[in-house]
Amino acid sequence: MTGLFKPCCIALSVLLLLGCSEGYPGEDAPLISPFDMGNEQRLLALNEIGADAHPERRWRFELMHGCRLEVGHKRGNSRQLKQVFELRRGMDVDVAFDEPDQTFDVHLLASAAADAPRLGTLLESEAWTDAVQADLLLQLLIRDCGVGTSAPAG
């Protein structure tokens, strides 16, 4: 019985593996580095992160004329809370763990100095990976703000 069992299992495994490829695209969509993105693409990526970063809050980002970053977040069914930041070169972004909330918070800093004041919270996430990805996207957004067009994205 074990002699027949092995070839049968192997044949069944091959058929199952071949069937698993059905429904998947032949090519994966290419990943784009945040360094190669434009600010509109970075905003789209930030909004994807912001939608899923925290189970109780949805974060939304919009870049307006003049490098004005509008950051909104909504908790449950409450009204949208918005902050507007005038982005300029020299600002920095920081990720810090918020012990009471158990979240990784992304803050906008006035400068890259060690004692730079926090200007506001841009994102709260339960996942460190979301926070550091948002950190990079925001740093590049600040770096490239005002280069090319600064029309509203979205």
CSV table of N, CA and C in Angstrom, one decimal:
chain,number,residue,atom,x,y,z
A,1,MET,N,0.8,-1.2,0.0
A,1,MET,CA,0.0,0.0,0.0
A,1,MET,C,0.9,1.3,0.0
A,2,THR,N,2.0,1.3,0.7
A,2,THR,CA,2.8,2.5,0.8
A,2,THR,C,3.5,2.7,-0.6
A,3,GLY,N,3.7,1.7,-1.4
A,3,GLY,CA,4.3,1.8,-2.7
A,3,GLY,C,3.4,2.6,-3.6
A,4,LEU,N,2.1,2.4,-3.6
A,4,LEU,CA,1.1,3.1,-4.4
A,4,LEU,C,0.8,4.5,-3.8
A,5,PHE,N,1.0,4.6,-2.5
A,5,PHE,CA,0.6,5.9,-1.9
A,5,PHE,C,1.6,7.0,-2.3
A,6,LYS,N,2.9,6.7,-2.4
A,6,LYS,CA,3.9,7.8,-2.7
A,6,LYS,C,3.6,8.4,-4.1
A,7,PRO,N,3.5,7.6,-5.2
A,7,PRO,CA,3.3,8.2,-6.5
A,7,PRO,C,2.0,8.9,-6.6
A,8,CYS,N,1.0,8.4,-5.9
A,8,CYS,CA,-0.3,9.1,-5.9
A,8,CYS,C,-0.2,10.5,-5.2
A,9,CYS,N,0.5,10.5,-4.1
A,9,CYS,CA,0.6,11.8,-3.4
A,9,CYS,C,1.5,12.8,-4.2
A,10,ILE,N,2.5,12.3,-4.8
A,10,ILE,CA,3.4,13.2,-5.6
A,10,ILE,C,2.5,13.8,-6.8
A,11,ALA,N,1.8,12.9,-7.5
A,11,ALA,CA,1.0,13.4,-8.6
A,11,ALA,C,-0.1,14.4,-8.2
A,12,LEU,N,-0.7,14.1,-7.0
A,12,LEU,CA,-1.7,15.0,-6.5
A,12,LEU,C,-1.1,16.4,-6.1
A,13,SER,N,0.1,16.3,-5.5
A,13,SER,CA,0.8,17.5,-5.1
A,13,SER,C,1.2,18.4,-6.3
A,14,VAL,N,1.6,17.7,-7.4
A,14,VAL,CA,1.9,18.5,-8.6
A,14,VAL,C,0.7,19.1,-9.2
A,15,LEU,N,-0.4,18.4,-9.2
A,15,LEU,CA,-1.7,19.0,-9.7
A,15,LEU,C,-2.1,20.2,-8.9
A,16,LEU,N,-2.0,20.1,-7.6
A,16,LEU,CA,-2.4,21.2,-6.7
A,16,LEU,C,-1.5,22.4,-6.9
A,17,LEU,N,-0.2,22.2,-7.1
A,17,LEU,CA,0.7,23.3,-7.3
A,17,LEU,C,0.4,24.0,-8.6
A,18,LEU,N,0.1,23.2,-9.6
A,18,LEU,CA,-0.2,23.8,-10.9
A,18,LEU,C,-1.5,24.6,-10.8
A,19,GLY,N,-2.4,24.1,-10.1
A,19,GLY,CA,-3.7,24.8,-9.9
A,19,GLY,C,-3.6,26.1,-9.1
A,20,CYS,N,-2.6,26.2,-8.3
A,20,CYS,CA,-2.4,27.4,-7.4
A,20,CYS,C,-2.0,28.6,-8.3
A,21,SER,N,-1.4,28.4,-9.4
A,21,SER,CA,-1.0,29.5,-10.2
A,21,SER,C,-2.1,30.2,-11.0
A,22,GLU,N,-3.3,29.5,-11.0
A,22,GLU,CA,-4.5,30.1,-11.7
A,22,GLU,C,-5.0,31.3,-11.0
A,23,GLY,N,-5.3,32.3,-11.7
A,23,GLY,CA,-5.9,33.5,-11.1
A,23,GLY,C,-4.8,34.6,-10.7
A,24,TYR,N,-3.6,34.2,-10.8
A,24,TYR,CA,-2.6,35.2,-10.4
A,24,TYR,C,-2.0,35.8,-11.7
A,25,PRO,N,-1.6,37.1,-11.7
A,25,PRO,CA,-1.1,37.7,-12.9
A,25,PRO,C,0.3,37.1,-13.2
A,26,GLY,N,0.6,37.1,-14.5
A,26,GLY,CA,1.8,36.5,-15.0
A,26,GLY,C,3.0,37.3,-14.5
A,27,GLU,N,2.8,38.6,-14.3
A,27,GLU,CA,3.9,39.5,-13.8
A,27,GLU,C,3.4,40.3,-12.6
A,28,ASP,N,4.2,40.5,-11.7
A,28,ASP,CA,3.9,41.4,-10.5
A,28,ASP,C,4.1,42.8,-11.0
A,29,ALA,N,3.3,43.7,-10.4
A,29,ALA,CA,3.4,45.1,-10.7
A,29,ALA,C,4.8,45.5,-10.1
A,30,PRO,N,5.5,46.3,-10.9
A,30,PRO,CA,6.8,46.8,-10.4
A,30,PRO,C,6.7,47.6,-9.1
A,31,LEU,N,7.5,47.4,-8.2
A,31,LEU,CA,7.5,48.3,-7.0
A,31,LEU,C,8.3,49.5,-7.3
A,32,ILE,N,7.7,50.6,-6.8
A,32,ILE,CA,8.4,51.9,-7.1
A,32,ILE,C,9.0,52.4,-5.8
A,33,SER,N,10.2,52.8,-5.9
A,33,SER,CA,10.9,53.3,-4.7
A,33,SER,C,10.3,54.7,-4.4
A,34,PRO,N,10.2,55.0,-3.1
A,34,PRO,CA,9.7,56.4,-2.7
A,34,PRO,C,10.6,57.5,-3.3
A,35,PHE,N,11.9,57.1,-3.5
A,35,PHE,CA,12.8,58.1,-4.0
A,35,PHE,C,12.5,58.4,-5.5
A,36,ASP,N,11.9,57.5,-6.2
A,36,ASP,CA,11.5,57.6,-7.6
A,36,ASP,C,10.1,58.2,-7.8
A,37,MET,N,9.3,58.3,-6.7
A,37,MET,CA,8.0,58.8,-6.8
A,37,MET,C,7.9,60.3,-6.9
A,38,GLY,N,6.9,60.8,-7.5
A,38,GLY,CA,6.6,62.2,-7.4
A,38,GLY,C,5.8,62.4,-6.1
A,39,ASN,N,5.6,63.7,-5.7
A,39,ASN,CA,4.8,64.0,-4.5
A,39,ASN,C,3.4,63.5,-4.5
A,40,GLU,N,2.8,63.5,-5.7
A,40,GLU,CA,1.4,63.0,-5.8
A,40,GLU,C,1.4,61.5,-5.5
A,41,GLN,N,2.4,60.7,-6.0
A,41,GLN,CA,2.4,59.3,-5.7
A,41,GLN,C,2.7,59.1,-4.2
A,42,ARG,N,3.6,59.9,-3.6
A,42,ARG,CA,3.9,59.8,-2.2
A,42,ARG,C,2.6,60.1,-1.4
A,43,LEU,N,1.8,61.0,-1.8
A,43,LEU,CA,0.5,61.3,-1.0
A,43,LEU,C,-0.4,60.1,-1.1
A,44,LEU,N,-0.5,59.5,-2.3
A,44,LEU,CA,-1.3,58.3,-2.5
A,44,LEU,C,-0.9,57.2,-1.5
A,45,ALA,N,0.4,57.0,-1.4
A,45,ALA,CA,1.0,56.0,-0.5
A,45,ALA,C,0.7,56.3,0.9
A,46,LEU,N,0.9,57.6,1.3
A,46,LEU,CA,0.6,58.1,2.7
A,46,LEU,C,-0.9,57.8,3.0
A,47,ASN,N,-1.8,58.1,2.0
A,47,ASN,CA,-3.2,57.9,2.3
A,47,ASN,C,-3.6,56.4,2.4
A,48,GLU,N,-2.9,55.6,1.7
A,48,GLU,CA,-3.1,54.1,1.9
A,48,GLU,C,-2.6,53.7,3.3
A,49,ILE,N,-1.5,54.2,3.7
A,49,ILE,CA,-1.0,53.9,5.1
A,49,ILE,C,-2.0,54.4,6.1
A,50,GLY,N,-2.4,55.7,5.9
A,50,GLY,CA,-3.2,56.3,6.9
A,50,GLY,C,-4.6,55.7,7.0
A,51,ALA,N,-5.1,55.1,6.0
A,51,ALA,CA,-6.4,54.4,6.0
A,51,ALA,C,-6.4,53.2,6.9
A,52,ASP,N,-5.2,52.5,7.0
A,52,ASP,CA,-5.1,51.2,7.7
A,52,ASP,C,-4.2,51.2,9.0
A,53,ALA,N,-3.6,52.4,9.3
A,53,ALA,CA,-2.6,52.4,10.3
A,53,ALA,C,-3.1,52.2,11.7
A,54,HIS,N,-4.3,52.6,11.9
A,54,HIS,CA,-4.9,52.6,13.3
A,54,HIS,C,-6.3,52.1,13.2
A,55,PRO,N,-6.7,51.1,14.0
A,55,PRO,CA,-8.1,50.6,13.8
A,55,PRO,C,-9.2,51.6,14.2
A,56,GLU,N,-8.9,52.7,15.0
A,56,GLU,CA,-9.9,53.6,15.5
A,56,GLU,C,-9.8,55.0,14.7
A,57,ARG,N,-8.7,55.2,13.9
A,57,ARG,CA,-8.6,56.4,13.2
A,57,ARG,C,-8.2,56.2,11.8
A,58,ARG,N,-8.7,57.1,11.0
A,58,ARG,CA,-8.3,57.2,9.5
A,58,ARG,C,-7.6,58.5,9.3
A,59,TRP,N,-6.4,58.4,8.8
A,59,TRP,CA,-5.6,59.6,8.5
A,59,TRP,C,-5.7,59.9,7.0
A,60,ARG,N,-5.7,61.2,6.7
A,60,ARG,CA,-5.8,61.7,5.3
A,60,ARG,C,-4.8,62.8,5.1
A,61,PHE,N,-4.1,62.8,4.0
A,61,PHE,CA,-3.1,63.8,3.7
A,61,PHE,C,-3.4,64.4,2.3
A,62,GLU,N,-3.3,65.7,2.3
A,62,GLU,CA,-3.5,66.5,1.0
A,62,GLU,C,-2.4,67.6,1.0
A,63,LEU,N,-1.8,67.8,-0.2
A,63,LEU,CA,-0.9,68.8,-0.4
A,63,LEU,C,-1.5,69.9,-1.2
A,64,MET,N,-1.6,71.1,-0.6
A,64,MET,CA,-2.2,72.3,-1.3
A,64,MET,C,-1.1,73.2,-1.8
A,65,HIS,N,-1.6,74.2,-2.6
A,65,HIS,CA,-0.7,75.2,-3.2
A,65,HIS,C,0.2,75.8,-2.1
A,66,GLY,N,1.5,76.0,-2.5
A,66,GLY,CA,2.3,76.7,-1.5
A,66,GLY,C,2.9,75.7,-0.5
A,67,CYS,N,2.9,74.4,-0.8
A,67,CYS,CA,3.5,73.4,0.1
A,67,CYS,C,2.8,73.3,1.4
A,68,ARG,N,1.5,73.5,1.4
A,68,ARG,CA,0.7,73.4,2.6
A,68,ARG,C,0.2,71.9,2.7
A,69,LEU,N,0.6,71.2,3.8
A,69,LEU,CA,0.2,69.9,4.0
A,69,LEU,C,-1.0,69.9,5.0
A,70,GLU,N,-2.1,69.4,4.5
A,70,GLU,CA,-3.3,69.3,5.3
A,70,GLU,C,-3.4,67.8,5.8
A,71,VAL,N,-3.4,67.7,7.1
A,71,VAL,CA,-3.5,66.3,7.7
A,71,VAL,C,-4.8,66.3,8.5
A,72,GLY,N,-5.6,65.3,8.2
A,72,GLY,CA,-6.8,65.1,8.9
A,72,GLY,C,-6.9,63.7,9.4
A,73,HIS,N,-7.6,63.6,10.6
A,73,HIS,CA,-7.8,62.2,11.1
A,73,HIS,C,-9.2,62.2,11.8
A,74,LYS,N,-9.8,61.1,11.7
A,74,LYS,CA,-11.1,60.9,12.1
A,74,LYS,C,-11.2,59.7,13.1
A,75,ARG,N,-11.8,59.9,14.2
A,75,ARG,CA,-11.9,58.8,15.2
A,75,ARG,C,-13.4,58.3,15.1
A,76,GLY,N,-13.6,57.1,14.7
A,76,GLY,CA,-14.9,56.5,14.6
A,76,GLY,C,-15.8,57.4,13.8
A,77,ASN,N,-17.0,57.8,14.4
A,77,ASN,CA,-18.0,58.6,13.7
A,77,ASN,C,-17.9,60.1,14.0
A,78,SER,N,-16.8,60.4,14.8
A,78,SER,CA,-16.6,61.8,15.2
A,78,SER,C,-16.2,62.7,14.0
A,79,ARG,N,-16.3,64.0,14.2
A,79,ARG,CA,-15.9,64.9,13.1
A,79,ARG,C,-14.4,64.8,12.8
A,80,GLN,N,-14.1,65.2,11.6
A,80,GLN,CA,-12.7,65.2,11.1
A,80,GLN,C,-11.9,66.3,11.8
A,81,LEU,N,-10.8,66.0,12.4
A,81,LEU,CA,-9.8,66.9,12.9
A,81,LEU,C,-8.7,67.2,11.9
A,82,LYS,N,-8.5,68.5,11.6
A,82,LYS,CA,-7.5,68.9,10.6
A,82,LYS,C,-6.5,69.8,11.2
A,83,GLN,N,-5.2,69.6,10.7
A,83,GLN,CA,-4.1,70.5,10.9
A,83,GLN,C,-3.5,70.8,9.6
A,84,VAL,N,-3.0,72.0,9.5
A,84,VAL,CA,-2.3,72.5,8.3
A,84,VAL,C,-0.9,72.9,8.6
A,85,PHE,N,0.1,72.4,7.9
A,85,PHE,CA,1.5,72.7,8.1
A,85,PHE,C,2.1,73.2,6.8
A,86,GLU,N,2.8,74.4,6.9
A,86,GLU,CA,3.5,74.9,5.8
A,86,GLU,C,4.9,74.3,5.8
A,87,LEU,N,5.0,73.4,4.8
A,87,LEU,CA,6.3,72.6,4.7
A,87,LEU,C,7.4,73.5,4.1
A,88,ARG,N,8.6,73.4,4.7
A,88,ARG,CA,9.8,74.1,4.2
A,88,ARG,C,11.0,73.2,4.5
A,89,ARG,N,12.0,73.4,3.6
A,89,ARG,CA,13.2,72.7,3.8
A,89,ARG,C,13.8,72.9,5.1
A,90,GLY,N,14.4,71.9,5.7
A,90,GLY,CA,15.0,72.0,7.0
A,90,GLY,C,14.1,71.4,8.1
A,91,MET,N,12.8,71.2,7.8
A,91,MET,CA,12.0,70.5,8.7
A,91,MET,C,12.4,69.0,8.8
A,92,ASP,N,12.0,68.3,9.8
A,92,ASP,CA,12.3,66.9,9.9
A,92,ASP,C,11.1,66.2,10.4
A,93,VAL,N,11.2,64.9,10.3
A,93,VAL,CA,10.1,64.0,10.7
A,93,VAL,C,10.7,63.0,11.7
A,94,ASP,N,10.0,62.6,12.7
A,94,ASP,CA,10.5,61.7,13.8
A,94,ASP,C,9.4,60.7,14.1
A,95,VAL,N,9.9,59.5,14.4
A,95,VAL,CA,9.0,58.4,14.8
A,95,VAL,C,9.3,58.1,16.3
A,96,ALA,N,8.3,58.1,17.1
A,96,ALA,CA,8.5,57.8,18.6
A,96,ALA,C,7.4,56.9,19.0
A,97,PHE,N,7.7,56.0,19.9
A,97,PHE,CA,6.7,55.1,20.5
A,97,PHE,C,6.0,55.8,21.6
A,98,ASP,N,4.6,55.7,21.5
A,98,ASP,CA,3.8,56.3,22.5
A,98,ASP,C,3.3,55.2,23.5
A,99,GLU,N,3.9,55.1,24.6
A,99,GLU,CA,3.7,54.0,25.6
A,99,GLU,C,2.2,53.9,26.0
A,100,PRO,N,1.6,55.0,26.4
A,100,PRO,CA,0.2,54.8,26.9
A,100,PRO,C,-0.8,54.3,25.8
A,101,ASP,N,-0.6,54.8,24.5
A,101,ASP,CA,-1.5,54.4,23.4
A,101,ASP,C,-1.0,53.1,22.7
A,102,GLN,N,0.3,52.7,23.0
A,102,GLN,CA,0.9,51.6,22.3
A,102,GLN,C,0.9,51.8,20.8
A,103,THR,N,1.2,53.0,20.4
A,103,THR,CA,1.3,53.3,18.9
A,103,THR,C,2.7,54.0,18.6
A,104,PHE,N,3.0,53.9,17.4
A,104,PHE,CA,4.2,54.6,16.8
A,104,PHE,C,3.7,55.8,16.2
A,105,ASP,N,4.1,57.0,16.7
A,105,ASP,CA,3.7,58.3,16.3
A,105,ASP,C,4.7,59.0,15.4
A,106,VAL,N,4.2,59.5,14.3
A,106,VAL,CA,5.1,60.3,13.4
A,106,VAL,C,4.8,61.7,13.6
A,107,HIS,N,5.9,62.5,14.0
A,107,HIS,CA,5.8,63.9,14.3
A,107,HIS,C,6.6,64.7,13.3
A,108,LEU,N,6.0,65.9,13.0
A,108,LEU,CA,6.7,66.9,12.2
A,108,LEU,C,7.5,67.8,13.2
A,109,LEU,N,8.8,67.9,12.9
A,109,LEU,CA,9.7,68.7,13.7
A,109,LEU,C,10.1,70.0,13.0
A,110,ALA,N,10.3,71.1,13.8
A,110,ALA,CA,10.7,72.4,13.2
A,110,ALA,C,12.0,72.3,12.4
A,111,SER,N,12.9,71.4,12.9
A,111,SER,CA,14.2,71.3,12.2
A,111,SER,C,14.8,69.9,12.5
A,112,ALA,N,16.0,69.7,12.1
A,112,ALA,CA,16.7,68.4,12.3
A,112,ALA,C,17.5,68.5,13.6
A,113,ALA,N,17.5,69.6,14.3
A,113,ALA,CA,18.2,69.7,15.6
A,113,ALA,C,17.7,68.8,16.6
A,114,ALA,N,18.6,68.3,17.5
A,114,ALA,CA,18.2,67.4,18.5
A,114,ALA,C,17.1,67.9,19.5
A,115,ASP,N,17.1,69.2,19.7
A,115,ASP,CA,16.1,69.8,20.6
A,115,ASP,C,14.9,70.5,19.8
A,116,ALA,N,14.8,70.2,18.6
A,116,ALA,CA,13.7,70.8,17.7
A,116,ALA,C,12.3,70.5,18.3
A,117,PRO,N,11.5,71.6,18.3
A,117,PRO,CA,10.1,71.3,18.9
A,117,PRO,C,9.3,70.6,17.9
A,118,ARG,N,8.4,69.8,18.4
A,118,ARG,CA,7.4,69.1,17.6
A,118,ARG,C,6.3,70.1,17.2
A,119,LEU,N,6.0,70.1,15.9
A,119,LEU,CA,4.9,71.0,15.4
A,119,LEU,C,3.6,70.3,15.3
A,120,GLY,N,3.6,69.0,15.3
A,120,GLY,CA,2.3,68.2,15.3
A,120,GLY,C,2.5,66.8,15.0
A,121,THR,N,1.5,66.0,15.2
A,121,THR,CA,1.5,64.6,14.9
A,121,THR,C,0.9,64.4,13.6
A,122,LEU,N,1.6,63.7,12.7
A,122,LEU,CA,1.1,63.4,11.3
A,122,LEU,C,0.5,62.1,11.2
A,123,LEU,N,0.8,61.1,12.1
A,123,LEU,CA,0.2,59.8,11.9
A,123,LEU,C,0.4,59.0,13.3
A,124,GLU,N,-0.5,58.2,13.6
A,124,GLU,CA,-0.4,57.2,14.7
A,124,GLU,C,-0.7,55.9,14.1
A,125,SER,N,0.2,54.9,14.4
A,125,SER,CA,0.1,53.6,13.8
A,125,SER,C,0.4,52.5,14.8
A,126,GLU,N,-0.3,51.4,14.8
A,126,GLU,CA,0.0,50.3,15.7
A,126,GLU,C,1.2,49.5,15.1
A,127,ALA,N,1.6,49.8,13.9
A,127,ALA,CA,2.7,49.0,13.2
A,127,ALA,C,3.9,49.9,13.0
A,128,TRP,N,5.0,49.5,13.5
A,128,TRP,CA,6.3,50.3,13.3
A,128,TRP,C,6.6,50.4,11.8
A,129,THR,N,6.3,49.4,11.0
A,129,THR,CA,6.6,49.5,9.6
A,129,THR,C,5.8,50.5,8.9
A,130,ASP,N,4.6,50.7,9.3
A,130,ASP,CA,3.8,51.8,8.7
A,130,ASP,C,4.4,53.2,9.1
A,131,ALA,N,4.8,53.3,10.3
A,131,ALA,CA,5.3,54.6,10.8
A,131,ALA,C,6.6,54.9,10.1
A,132,VAL,N,7.5,54.0,9.9
A,132,VAL,CA,8.8,54.3,9.3
A,132,VAL,C,8.6,54.5,7.8
A,133,GLN,N,7.7,53.8,7.2
A,133,GLN,CA,7.4,54.1,5.8
A,133,GLN,C,6.8,55.5,5.6
A,134,ALA,N,5.9,55.9,6.5
A,134,ALA,CA,5.3,57.2,6.4
A,134,ALA,C,6.4,58.3,6.7
A,135,ASP,N,7.3,58.0,7.6
A,135,ASP,CA,8.4,58.9,7.9
A,135,ASP,C,9.2,59.2,6.6
A,136,LEU,N,9.6,58.1,5.9
A,136,LEU,CA,10.4,58.3,4.7
A,136,LEU,C,9.6,59.1,3.6
A,137,LEU,N,8.3,58.7,3.4
A,137,LEU,CA,7.5,59.4,2.4
A,137,LEU,C,7.4,60.9,2.8
A,138,LEU,N,7.2,61.2,4.1
A,138,LEU,CA,7.0,62.6,4.5
A,138,LEU,C,8.3,63.4,4.4
A,139,GLN,N,9.5,62.7,4.7
A,139,GLN,CA,10.8,63.4,4.5
A,139,GLN,C,11.0,63.8,3.0
A,140,LEU,N,10.7,62.8,2.2
A,140,LEU,CA,10.8,63.1,0.7
A,140,LEU,C,9.9,64.2,0.2
A,141,LEU,N,8.7,64.1,0.8
A,141,LEU,CA,7.7,65.2,0.4
A,141,LEU,C,8.2,66.5,0.8
A,142,ILE,N,8.7,66.7,2.0
A,142,ILE,CA,9.3,67.9,2.4
A,142,ILE,C,10.5,68.3,1.5
A,143,ARG,N,11.3,67.4,1.2
A,143,ARG,CA,12.5,67.7,0.4
A,143,ARG,C,12.1,68.2,-1.0
A,144,ASP,N,11.1,67.6,-1.6
A,144,ASP,CA,10.7,67.9,-3.0
A,144,ASP,C,9.6,68.9,-3.1
A,145,CYS,N,9.0,69.4,-1.9
A,145,CYS,CA,7.9,70.3,-2.0
A,145,CYS,C,8.4,71.6,-2.6
A,146,GLY,N,7.6,72.1,-3.6
A,146,GLY,CA,7.9,73.3,-4.3
A,146,GLY,C,8.7,73.0,-5.5
A,147,VAL,N,9.2,71.8,-5.7
A,147,VAL,CA,10.0,71.5,-6.9
A,147,VAL,C,8.9,71.0,-7.9
A,148,GLY,N,8.9,71.6,-9.1
A,148,GLY,CA,7.9,71.3,-10.1
A,148,GLY,C,6.5,71.9,-9.7
A,149,THR,N,5.5,71.1,-9.8
A,149,THR,CA,4.2,71.7,-9.5
A,149,THR,C,3.8,71.4,-8.0
A,150,SER,N,3.1,72.3,-7.5
A,150,SER,CA,2.6,72.1,-6.1
A,150,SER,C,1.1,72.2,-6.1
A,151,ALA,N,0.5,71.7,-7.2
A,151,ALA,CA,-1.0,71.7,-7.3
A,151,ALA,C,-1.5,70.7,-6.3
A,152,PRO,N,-2.8,70.8,-5.9
A,152,PRO,CA,-3.3,69.8,-4.9
A,152,PRO,C,-3.3,68.4,-5.5
A,153,ALA,N,-3.0,67.5,-4.7
A,153,ALA,CA,-2.9,66.1,-5.2
A,153,ALA,C,-4.2,65.4,-4.7
A,154,GLY,N,-4.5,64.4,-5.4
A,154,GLY,CA,-5.7,63.6,-5.0
A,154,GLY,C,-6.7,63.6,-5.9
